[in-house]
CSV table of C-alpha atoms and ligand atoms in Angstrom, one decimal:
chain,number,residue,atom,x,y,z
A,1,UNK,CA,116.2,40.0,42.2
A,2,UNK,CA,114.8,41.4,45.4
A,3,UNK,CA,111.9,38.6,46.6
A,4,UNK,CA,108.5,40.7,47.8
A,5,UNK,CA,106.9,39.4,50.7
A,6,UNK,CA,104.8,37.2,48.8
A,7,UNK,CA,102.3,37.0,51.6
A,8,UNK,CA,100.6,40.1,50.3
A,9,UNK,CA,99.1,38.2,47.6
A,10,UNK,CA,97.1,36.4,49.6
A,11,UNK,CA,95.3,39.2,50.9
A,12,UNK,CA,91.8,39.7,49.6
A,13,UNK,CA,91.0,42.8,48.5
A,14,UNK,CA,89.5,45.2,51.5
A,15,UNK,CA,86.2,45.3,49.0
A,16,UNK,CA,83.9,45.8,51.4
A,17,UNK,CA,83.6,49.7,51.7
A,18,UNK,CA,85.3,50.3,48.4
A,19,UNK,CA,82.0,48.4,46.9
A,20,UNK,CA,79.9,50.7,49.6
A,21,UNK,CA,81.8,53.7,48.4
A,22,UNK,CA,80.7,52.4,44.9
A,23,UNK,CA,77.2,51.8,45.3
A,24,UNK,CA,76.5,55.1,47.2
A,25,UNK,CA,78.8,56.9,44.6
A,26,UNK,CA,76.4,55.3,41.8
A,27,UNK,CA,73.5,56.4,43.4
A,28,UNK,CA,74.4,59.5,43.5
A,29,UNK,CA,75.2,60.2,40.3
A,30,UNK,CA,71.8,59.4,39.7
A,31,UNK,CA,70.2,61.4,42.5
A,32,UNK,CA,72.7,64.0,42.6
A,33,UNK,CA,70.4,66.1,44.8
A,34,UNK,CA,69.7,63.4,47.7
A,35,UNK,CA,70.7,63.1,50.9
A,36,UNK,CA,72.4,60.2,52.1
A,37,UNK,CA,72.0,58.9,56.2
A,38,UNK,CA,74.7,57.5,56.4
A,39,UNK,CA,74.8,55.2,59.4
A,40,UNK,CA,77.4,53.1,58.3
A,41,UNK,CA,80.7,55.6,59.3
A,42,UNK,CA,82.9,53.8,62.0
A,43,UNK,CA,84.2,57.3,62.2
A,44,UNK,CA,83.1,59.9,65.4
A,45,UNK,CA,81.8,62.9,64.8
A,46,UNK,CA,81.9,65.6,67.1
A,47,UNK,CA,84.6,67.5,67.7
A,48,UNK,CA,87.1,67.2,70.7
A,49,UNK,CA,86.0,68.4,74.1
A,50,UNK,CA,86.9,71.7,75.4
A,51,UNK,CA,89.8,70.2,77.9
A,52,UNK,CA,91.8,68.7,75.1
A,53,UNK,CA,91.5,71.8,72.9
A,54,UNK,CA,92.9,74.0,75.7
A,55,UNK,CA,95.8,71.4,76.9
A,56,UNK,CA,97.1,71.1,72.9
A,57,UNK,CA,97.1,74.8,72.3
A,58,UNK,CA,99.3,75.2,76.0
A,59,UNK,CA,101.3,72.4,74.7
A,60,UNK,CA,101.9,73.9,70.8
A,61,UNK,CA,103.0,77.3,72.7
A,62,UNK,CA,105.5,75.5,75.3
A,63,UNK,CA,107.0,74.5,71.6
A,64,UNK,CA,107.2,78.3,71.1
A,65,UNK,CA,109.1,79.0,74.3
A,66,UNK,CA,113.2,78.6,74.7
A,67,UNK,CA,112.3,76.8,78.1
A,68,UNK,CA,109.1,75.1,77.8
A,69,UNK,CA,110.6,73.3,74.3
A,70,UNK,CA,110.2,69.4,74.1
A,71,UNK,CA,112.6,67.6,72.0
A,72,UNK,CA,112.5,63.8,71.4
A,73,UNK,CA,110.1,62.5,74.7
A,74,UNK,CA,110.9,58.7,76.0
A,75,UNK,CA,109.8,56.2,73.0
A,76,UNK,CA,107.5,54.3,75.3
A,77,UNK,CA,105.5,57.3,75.9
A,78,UNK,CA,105.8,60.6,77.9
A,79,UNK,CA,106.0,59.8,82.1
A,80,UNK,CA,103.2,62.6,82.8
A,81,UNK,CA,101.0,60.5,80.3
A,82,UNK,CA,101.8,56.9,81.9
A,83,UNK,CA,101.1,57.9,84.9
A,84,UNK,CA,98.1,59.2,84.5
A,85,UNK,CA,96.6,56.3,82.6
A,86,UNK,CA,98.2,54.1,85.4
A,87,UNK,CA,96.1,55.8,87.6
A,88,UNK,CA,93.0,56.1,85.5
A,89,UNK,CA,93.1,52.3,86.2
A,90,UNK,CA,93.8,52.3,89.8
A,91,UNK,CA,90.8,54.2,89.9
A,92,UNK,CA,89.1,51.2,88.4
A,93,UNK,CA,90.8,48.8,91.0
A,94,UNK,CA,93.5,47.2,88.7
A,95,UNK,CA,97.0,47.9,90.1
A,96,UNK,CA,99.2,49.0,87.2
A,97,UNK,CA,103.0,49.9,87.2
A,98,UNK,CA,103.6,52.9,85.1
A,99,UNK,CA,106.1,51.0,83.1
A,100,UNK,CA,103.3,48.8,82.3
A,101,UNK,CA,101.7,51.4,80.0
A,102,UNK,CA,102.8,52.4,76.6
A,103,UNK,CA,101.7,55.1,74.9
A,104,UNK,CA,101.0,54.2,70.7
A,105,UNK,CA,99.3,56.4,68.0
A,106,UNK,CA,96.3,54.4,68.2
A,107,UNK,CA,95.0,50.8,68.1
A,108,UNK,CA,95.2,50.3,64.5
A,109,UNK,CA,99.2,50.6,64.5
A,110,UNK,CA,99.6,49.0,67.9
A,111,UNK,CA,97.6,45.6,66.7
A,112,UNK,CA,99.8,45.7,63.6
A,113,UNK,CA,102.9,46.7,65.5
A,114,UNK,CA,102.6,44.2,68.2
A,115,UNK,CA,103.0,40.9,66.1
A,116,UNK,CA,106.7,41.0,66.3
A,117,UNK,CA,106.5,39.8,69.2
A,118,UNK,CA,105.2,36.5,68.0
A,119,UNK,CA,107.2,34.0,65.9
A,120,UNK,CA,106.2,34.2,62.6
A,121,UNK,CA,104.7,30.0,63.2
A,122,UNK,CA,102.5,30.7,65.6
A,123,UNK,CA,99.0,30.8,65.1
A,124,UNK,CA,96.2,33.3,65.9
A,125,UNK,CA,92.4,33.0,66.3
A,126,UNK,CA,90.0,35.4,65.2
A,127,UNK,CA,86.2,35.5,66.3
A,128,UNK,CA,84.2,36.4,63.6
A,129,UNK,CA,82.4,38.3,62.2
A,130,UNK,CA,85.2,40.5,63.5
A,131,UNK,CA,87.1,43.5,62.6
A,132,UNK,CA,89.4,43.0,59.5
A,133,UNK,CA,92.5,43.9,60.6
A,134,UNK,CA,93.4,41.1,62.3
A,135,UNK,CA,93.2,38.7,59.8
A,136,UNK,CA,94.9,41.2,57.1
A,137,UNK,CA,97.3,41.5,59.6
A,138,UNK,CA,98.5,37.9,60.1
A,139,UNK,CA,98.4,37.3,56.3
A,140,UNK,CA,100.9,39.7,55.7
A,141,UNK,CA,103.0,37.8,58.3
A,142,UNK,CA,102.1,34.2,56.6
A,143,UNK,CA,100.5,33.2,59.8
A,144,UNK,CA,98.2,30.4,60.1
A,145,UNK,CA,94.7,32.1,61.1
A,146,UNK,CA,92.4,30.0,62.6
A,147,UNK,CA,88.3,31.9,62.2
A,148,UNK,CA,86.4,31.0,64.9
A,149,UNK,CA,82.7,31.9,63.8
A,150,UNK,CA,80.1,33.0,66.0
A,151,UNK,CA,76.1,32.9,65.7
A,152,UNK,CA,73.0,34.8,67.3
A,153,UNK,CA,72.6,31.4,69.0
A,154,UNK,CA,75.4,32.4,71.1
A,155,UNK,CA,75.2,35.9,70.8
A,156,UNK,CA,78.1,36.5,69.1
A,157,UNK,CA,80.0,35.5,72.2
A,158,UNK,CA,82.0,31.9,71.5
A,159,UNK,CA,82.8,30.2,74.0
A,160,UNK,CA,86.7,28.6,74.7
A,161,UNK,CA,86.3,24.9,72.9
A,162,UNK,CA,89.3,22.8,71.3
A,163,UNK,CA,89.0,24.1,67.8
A,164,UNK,CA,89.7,27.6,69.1
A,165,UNK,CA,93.5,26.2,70.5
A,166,UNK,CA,95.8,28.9,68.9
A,167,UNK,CA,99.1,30.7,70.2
A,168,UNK,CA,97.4,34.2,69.7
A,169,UNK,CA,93.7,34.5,70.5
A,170,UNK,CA,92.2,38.1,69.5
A,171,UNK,CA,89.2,38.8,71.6
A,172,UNK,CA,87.7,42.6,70.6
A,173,UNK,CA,84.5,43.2,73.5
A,174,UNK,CA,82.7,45.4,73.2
A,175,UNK,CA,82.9,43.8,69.6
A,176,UNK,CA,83.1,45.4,66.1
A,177,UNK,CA,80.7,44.9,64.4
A,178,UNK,CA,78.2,42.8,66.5
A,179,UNK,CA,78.4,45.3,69.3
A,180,UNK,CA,77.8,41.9,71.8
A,181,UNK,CA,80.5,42.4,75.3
A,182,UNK,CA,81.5,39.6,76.8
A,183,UNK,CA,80.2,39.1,80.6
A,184,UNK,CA,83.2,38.4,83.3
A,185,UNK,CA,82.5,34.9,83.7
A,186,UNK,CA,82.7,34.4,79.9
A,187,UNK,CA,85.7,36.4,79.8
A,188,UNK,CA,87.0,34.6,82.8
A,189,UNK,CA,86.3,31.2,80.5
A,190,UNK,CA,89.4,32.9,78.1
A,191,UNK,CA,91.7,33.7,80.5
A,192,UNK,CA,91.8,30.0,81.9
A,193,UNK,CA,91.7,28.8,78.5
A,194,UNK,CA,94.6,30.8,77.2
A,195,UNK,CA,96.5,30.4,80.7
A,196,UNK,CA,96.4,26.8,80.2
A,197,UNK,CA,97.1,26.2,76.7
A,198,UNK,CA,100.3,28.9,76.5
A,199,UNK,CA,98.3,31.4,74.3
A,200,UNK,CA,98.7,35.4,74.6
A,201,UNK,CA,94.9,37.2,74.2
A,202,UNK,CA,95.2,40.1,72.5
A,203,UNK,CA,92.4,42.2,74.0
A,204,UNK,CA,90.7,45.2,71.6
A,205,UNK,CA,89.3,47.8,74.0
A,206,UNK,CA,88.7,50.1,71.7
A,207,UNK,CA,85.0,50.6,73.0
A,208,UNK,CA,85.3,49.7,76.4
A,209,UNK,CA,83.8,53.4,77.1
A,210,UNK,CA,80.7,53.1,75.8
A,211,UNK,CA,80.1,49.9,78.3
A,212,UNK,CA,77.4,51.4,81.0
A,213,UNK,CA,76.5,47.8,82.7
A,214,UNK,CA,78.2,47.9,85.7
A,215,UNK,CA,78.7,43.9,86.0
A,216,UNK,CA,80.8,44.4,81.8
A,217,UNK,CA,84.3,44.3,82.6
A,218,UNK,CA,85.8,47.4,80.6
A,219,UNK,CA,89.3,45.6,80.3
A,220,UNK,CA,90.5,42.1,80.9
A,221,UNK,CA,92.9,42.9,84.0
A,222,UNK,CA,89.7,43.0,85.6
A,223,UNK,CA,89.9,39.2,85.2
A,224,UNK,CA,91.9,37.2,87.7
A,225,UNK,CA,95.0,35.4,85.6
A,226,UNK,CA,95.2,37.9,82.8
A,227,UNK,CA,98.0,39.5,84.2
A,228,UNK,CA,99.3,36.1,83.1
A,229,UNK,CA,98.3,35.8,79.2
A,230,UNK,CA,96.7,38.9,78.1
A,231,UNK,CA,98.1,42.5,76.4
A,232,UNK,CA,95.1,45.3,76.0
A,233,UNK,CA,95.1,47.7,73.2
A,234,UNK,CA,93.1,51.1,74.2
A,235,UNK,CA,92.8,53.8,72.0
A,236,UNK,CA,91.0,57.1,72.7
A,237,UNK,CA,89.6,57.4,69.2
A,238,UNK,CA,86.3,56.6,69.9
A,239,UNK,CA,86.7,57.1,73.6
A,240,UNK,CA,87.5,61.0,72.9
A,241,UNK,CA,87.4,61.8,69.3
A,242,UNK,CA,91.0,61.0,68.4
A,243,UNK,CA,90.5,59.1,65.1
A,244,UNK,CA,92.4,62.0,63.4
A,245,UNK,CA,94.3,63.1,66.7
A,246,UNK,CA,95.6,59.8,67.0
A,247,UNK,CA,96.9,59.0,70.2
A,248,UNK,CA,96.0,55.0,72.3
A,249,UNK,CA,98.0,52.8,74.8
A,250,UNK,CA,99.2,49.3,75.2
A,251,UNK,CA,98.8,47.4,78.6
A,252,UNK,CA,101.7,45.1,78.8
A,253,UNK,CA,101.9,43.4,82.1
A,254,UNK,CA,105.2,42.3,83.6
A,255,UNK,CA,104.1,38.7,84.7
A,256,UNK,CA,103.2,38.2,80.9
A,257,UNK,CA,106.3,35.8,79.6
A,258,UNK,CA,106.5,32.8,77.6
A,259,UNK,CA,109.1,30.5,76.3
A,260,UNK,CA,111.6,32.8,79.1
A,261,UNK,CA,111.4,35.6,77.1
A,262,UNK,CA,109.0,38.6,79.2
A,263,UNK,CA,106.8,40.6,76.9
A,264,UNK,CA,107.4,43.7,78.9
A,265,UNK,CA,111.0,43.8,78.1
A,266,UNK,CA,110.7,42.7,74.3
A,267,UNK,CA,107.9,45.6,73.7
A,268,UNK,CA,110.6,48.1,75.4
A,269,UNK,CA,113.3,46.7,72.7
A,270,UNK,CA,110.8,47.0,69.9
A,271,UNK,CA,109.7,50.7,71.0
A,272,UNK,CA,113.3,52.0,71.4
A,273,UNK,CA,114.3,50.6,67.8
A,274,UNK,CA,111.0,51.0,65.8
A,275,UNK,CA,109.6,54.7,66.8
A,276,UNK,CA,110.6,57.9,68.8
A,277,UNK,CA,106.9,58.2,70.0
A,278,UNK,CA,104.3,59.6,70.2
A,279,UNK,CA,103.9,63.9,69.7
A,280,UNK,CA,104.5,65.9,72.7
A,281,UNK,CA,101.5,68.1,71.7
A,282,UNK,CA,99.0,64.8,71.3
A,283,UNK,CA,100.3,63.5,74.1
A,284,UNK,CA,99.6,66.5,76.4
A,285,UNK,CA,95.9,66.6,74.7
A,286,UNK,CA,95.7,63.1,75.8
A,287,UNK,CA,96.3,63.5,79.4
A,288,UNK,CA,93.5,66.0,79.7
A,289,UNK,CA,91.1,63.8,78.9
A,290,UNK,CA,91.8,61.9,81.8
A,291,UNK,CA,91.2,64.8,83.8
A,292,UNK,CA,88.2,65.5,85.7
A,293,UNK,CA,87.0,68.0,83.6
A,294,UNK,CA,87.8,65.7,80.6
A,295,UNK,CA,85.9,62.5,81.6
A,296,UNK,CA,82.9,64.6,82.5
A,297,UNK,CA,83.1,66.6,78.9
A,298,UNK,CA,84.0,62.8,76.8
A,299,UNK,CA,81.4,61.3,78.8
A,300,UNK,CA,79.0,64.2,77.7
A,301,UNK,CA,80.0,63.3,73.8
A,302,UNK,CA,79.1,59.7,74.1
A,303,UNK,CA,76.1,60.5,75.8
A,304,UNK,CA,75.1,62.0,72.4
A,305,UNK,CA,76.1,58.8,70.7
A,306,UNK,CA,74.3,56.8,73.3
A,307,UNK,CA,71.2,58.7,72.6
A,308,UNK,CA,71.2,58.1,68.8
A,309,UNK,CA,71.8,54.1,69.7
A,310,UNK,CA,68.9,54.3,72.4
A,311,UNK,CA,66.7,55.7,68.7
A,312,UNK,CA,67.6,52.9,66.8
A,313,UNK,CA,67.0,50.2,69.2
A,314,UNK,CA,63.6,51.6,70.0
A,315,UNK,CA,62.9,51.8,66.4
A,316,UNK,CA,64.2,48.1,65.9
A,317,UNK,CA,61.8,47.3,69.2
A,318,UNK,CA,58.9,48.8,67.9
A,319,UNK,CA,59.5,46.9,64.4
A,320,UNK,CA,60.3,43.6,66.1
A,321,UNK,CA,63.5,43.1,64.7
A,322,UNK,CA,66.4,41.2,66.5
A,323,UNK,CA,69.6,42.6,67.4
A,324,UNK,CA,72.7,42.7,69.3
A,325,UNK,CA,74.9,45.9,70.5
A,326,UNK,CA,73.6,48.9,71.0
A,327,UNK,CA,73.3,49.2,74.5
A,328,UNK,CA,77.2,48.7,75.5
A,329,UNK,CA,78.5,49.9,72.1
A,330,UNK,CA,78.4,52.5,69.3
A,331,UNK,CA,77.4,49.5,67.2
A,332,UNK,CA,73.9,47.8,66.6
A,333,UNK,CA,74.2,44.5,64.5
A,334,UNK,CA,70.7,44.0,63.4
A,335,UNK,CA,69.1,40.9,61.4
A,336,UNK,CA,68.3,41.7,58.2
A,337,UNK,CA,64.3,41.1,57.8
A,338,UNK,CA,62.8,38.8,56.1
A,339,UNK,CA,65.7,36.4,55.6
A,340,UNK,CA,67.3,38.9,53.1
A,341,UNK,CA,71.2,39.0,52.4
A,342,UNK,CA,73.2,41.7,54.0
A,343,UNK,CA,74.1,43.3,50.6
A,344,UNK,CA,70.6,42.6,49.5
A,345,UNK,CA,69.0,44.3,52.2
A,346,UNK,CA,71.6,47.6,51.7
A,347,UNK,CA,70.4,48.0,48.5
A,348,UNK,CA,67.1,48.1,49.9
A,349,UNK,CA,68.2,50.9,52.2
A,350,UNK,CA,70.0,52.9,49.8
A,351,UNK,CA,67.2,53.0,47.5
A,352,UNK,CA,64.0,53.1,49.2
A,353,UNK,CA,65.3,55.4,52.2
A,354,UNK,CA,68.8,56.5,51.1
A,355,UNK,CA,70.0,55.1,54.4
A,356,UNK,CA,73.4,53.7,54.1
A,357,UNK,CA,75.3,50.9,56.6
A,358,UNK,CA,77.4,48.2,56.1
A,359,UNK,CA,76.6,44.6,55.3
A,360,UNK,CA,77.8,42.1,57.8
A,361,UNK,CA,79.3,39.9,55.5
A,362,UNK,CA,82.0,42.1,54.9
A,363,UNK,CA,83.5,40.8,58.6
A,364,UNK,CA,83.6,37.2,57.5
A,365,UNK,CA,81.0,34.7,56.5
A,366,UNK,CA,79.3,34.2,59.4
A,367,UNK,CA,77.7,37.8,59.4
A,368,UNK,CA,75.7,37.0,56.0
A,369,UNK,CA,72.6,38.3,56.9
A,370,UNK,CA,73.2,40.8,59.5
A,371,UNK,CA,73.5,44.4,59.2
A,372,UNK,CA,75.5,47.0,60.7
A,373,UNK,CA,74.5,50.4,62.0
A,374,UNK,CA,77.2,52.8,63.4
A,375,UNK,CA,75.5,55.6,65.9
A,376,UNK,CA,78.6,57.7,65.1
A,377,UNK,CA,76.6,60.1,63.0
A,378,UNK,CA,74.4,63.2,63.4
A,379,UNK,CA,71.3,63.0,65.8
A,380,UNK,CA,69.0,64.6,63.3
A,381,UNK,CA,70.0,62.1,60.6
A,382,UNK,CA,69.8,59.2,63.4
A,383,UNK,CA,66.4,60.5,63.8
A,384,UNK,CA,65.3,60.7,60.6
A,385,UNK,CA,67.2,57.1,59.3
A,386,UNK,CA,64.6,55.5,62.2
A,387,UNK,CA,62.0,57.2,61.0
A,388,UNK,CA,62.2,56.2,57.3
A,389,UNK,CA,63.4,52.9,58.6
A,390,UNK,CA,60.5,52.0,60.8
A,391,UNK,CA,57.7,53.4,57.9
A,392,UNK,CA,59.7,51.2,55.0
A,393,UNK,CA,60.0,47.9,57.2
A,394,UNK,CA,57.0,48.0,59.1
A,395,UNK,CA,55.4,44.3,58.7
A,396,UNK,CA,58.5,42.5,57.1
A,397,UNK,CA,60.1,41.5,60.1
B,1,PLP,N1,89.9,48.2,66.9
B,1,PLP,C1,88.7,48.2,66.5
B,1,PLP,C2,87.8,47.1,66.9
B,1,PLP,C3,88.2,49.3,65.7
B,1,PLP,O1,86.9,49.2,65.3
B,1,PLP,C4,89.1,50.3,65.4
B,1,PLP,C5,88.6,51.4,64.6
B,1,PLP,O2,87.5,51.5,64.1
B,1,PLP,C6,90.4,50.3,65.8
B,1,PLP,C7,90.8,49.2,66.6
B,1,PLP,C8,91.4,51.3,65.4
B,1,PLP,O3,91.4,52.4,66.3
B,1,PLP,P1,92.4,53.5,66.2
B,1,PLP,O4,91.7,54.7,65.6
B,1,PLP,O5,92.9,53.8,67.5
B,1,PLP,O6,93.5,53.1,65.2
């Protein structure tokens, strides 16, 4: 009989927004007229910029046209589109072959796709409270996971120390869900670490748009020696609005090789044999945002989203409550008042103010007490969740 990959059992169940899905769903069965703030959605909300819109129709009509027509495009992702993002860095002052860029359908895939390049032995290190899918992702494999929690102590920035020694070290900055970015000096700390110790960082830049202080670095390779030991997974979901688009890329930097075996060349293997790319049609949206015109429209969208974080900090100012994120990211990880627990205090939410966001212990143990707070959604309903926020926890602080 065939043998499952048995490493499936040991996955916990993902409970943490089924048993939101269930508590909202319950109260609203009860309050089936009420209207729910819901300030827990990792998920953007406006639609994509005028650029993109106008690049994807072109693109679905030069499928319409005898000469215009794309078949299958190169696996590792359409020239036009590497060089473009090649150049998106140059702009930034990292020097980037093309070759080094590969397009993906998003981060989500690429973090999953990218642990066959690992031997199934090694092991990887994950700073909570972090996002899920890394651990879930190195269960499946049998990995050995090594959790590296962080506190408010530290800001929910760890530092390198000997107990974090692993082959794979995930770092995700600016960080879901405690919205904390690491400085370059801290980041710098990583690189030497994992440059010394053989390891490969697997860098999440998922939100590295919605850093605005200039000293932040928005990707590693702004770190002298991660050229050497690092791979950065971008996606433009939240960058652009491409959670249901789809469309990201993979920095893979020729100089990264261990054990004589260069990265590069394996993630070339992988990508002829496992996919044949991305859309032409996404991938022609995808360049525009890189235009002019598109960074000034994107930047426009997450000014909107910046705007609904600057409400909630000022409202969490005002009440005197502590929190991280915010300012550099779409996420604010507040401390729940009072010393309440992070499903304690949602209830609270839910059913005094019918504000809804996600308990930090749901990203590991070390966020028990902490609260999350997306500002992904509407700004009338960011508004108003302040609002009801500040008049319910005025003096419990
Ligand atoms: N990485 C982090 C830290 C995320 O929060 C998310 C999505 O929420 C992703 C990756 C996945 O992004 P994508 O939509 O590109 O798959």
């Amino acid at each position: 009989m065939i043998r499952p990959n048995m490493h499936y059992a040991d996955l916990k169940d993902s409970y943490l927004f089924y048993r939101i899905a269930q508590k909202t769903g319950a109260y609203l069965v009860e309050h089936p007229d009420a209207h729910l703030y819901r300030m827990g959605i990792g998920d953007v909300t406006l639609p994509l910029c005028a650029a993109v819109i106008e690049a994807l129709h072109e693109a679905v009509d030069d499928q319409a046209d005898t000469k215009r027509f794309q078949g299958y495009l190169p696996e590792c992702g359409a020239p036009f589109l590497r060089k473009i993002i090649a150049e998106h860095y140059r702009k930034r002052g990292i020097a980037l072959a093309d070759d080094e860029i590969f397009v993906s359908s998003g981060a989500s895939d690429e973090l999953g796709d990218i642990l066959d390049l690992f031997d199934r032995g090694s092991s990887a290190l994950v700073m909570e409270p972090a996002y899920p899918a890394y651990v879930d992702a190195n269960v499946m494999a049998g990995r050995k996971i090594i959790r590296l929690p962080s506190d408010e102590g530290e800001g929910f920035l760890p530092e390198p120390r000997e107990e974090a020694k692993a082959d794979i070290l995930y770092i995700c900055s600016p960080n879901n869900p405690t919205g904390a970015a690491f400085s370059r000096e801290q980041l710098g700390r990583w690189v030497d670490f994992a440059n010394a110790n053989g390891s490969v960082i697997l860098f999440d830049a998922a939100y590295e748009a919605f850093i605005e202080d200039d000293g932040l670095p928005r990707s590693i390779f702004e770190i002298r020696g991660a050229e050497t030991c690092a791979i950065e997974i971008c996606s433009l979901s939240k960058t652009a609005g491409f959670t249901g688009t789809r469309l990201g890329y993979t920095v893979i930097p020729r100089t990264l090789e261990r054990g004589g075996m260069n990265f590069n060349d394996m993630w070339v293997r992988n990508r002829t044999t496992k996919t044949n790319g991305v859309s032409y049609i996404i991938q022609k949206g995808a360049a525009a945002v890189f235009s002019e015109e598109g960074q000034e429209q994107i930047r426009a969208n997450i000014r909107v989203y910046k705007e609904n974080a600057r409400i909630l900090m000022n409202a969490l100012d005002r009440l005197g409550i502590r929190y991280f994120g915010g300012r550099n990211s779409p996420y604010l990880w507040m401390k729940c008042p009072g010393g309440m627990g992070s499903w304690e205090f949602f209830d609270l939410l839910l059913n005094e103010i019918q504000v809804v966001g996600t308990p930090g212990e749901g990203f590991g143990a070390c966020g028990e007490g902490f609260f999350r707070f997306s500002t992904f959604g509407s700004p009338e309903d960011t508004a108003e969740a302040a609002r009801r926020m500040t008049a319910l926890l005025a003096g419990r602080a």
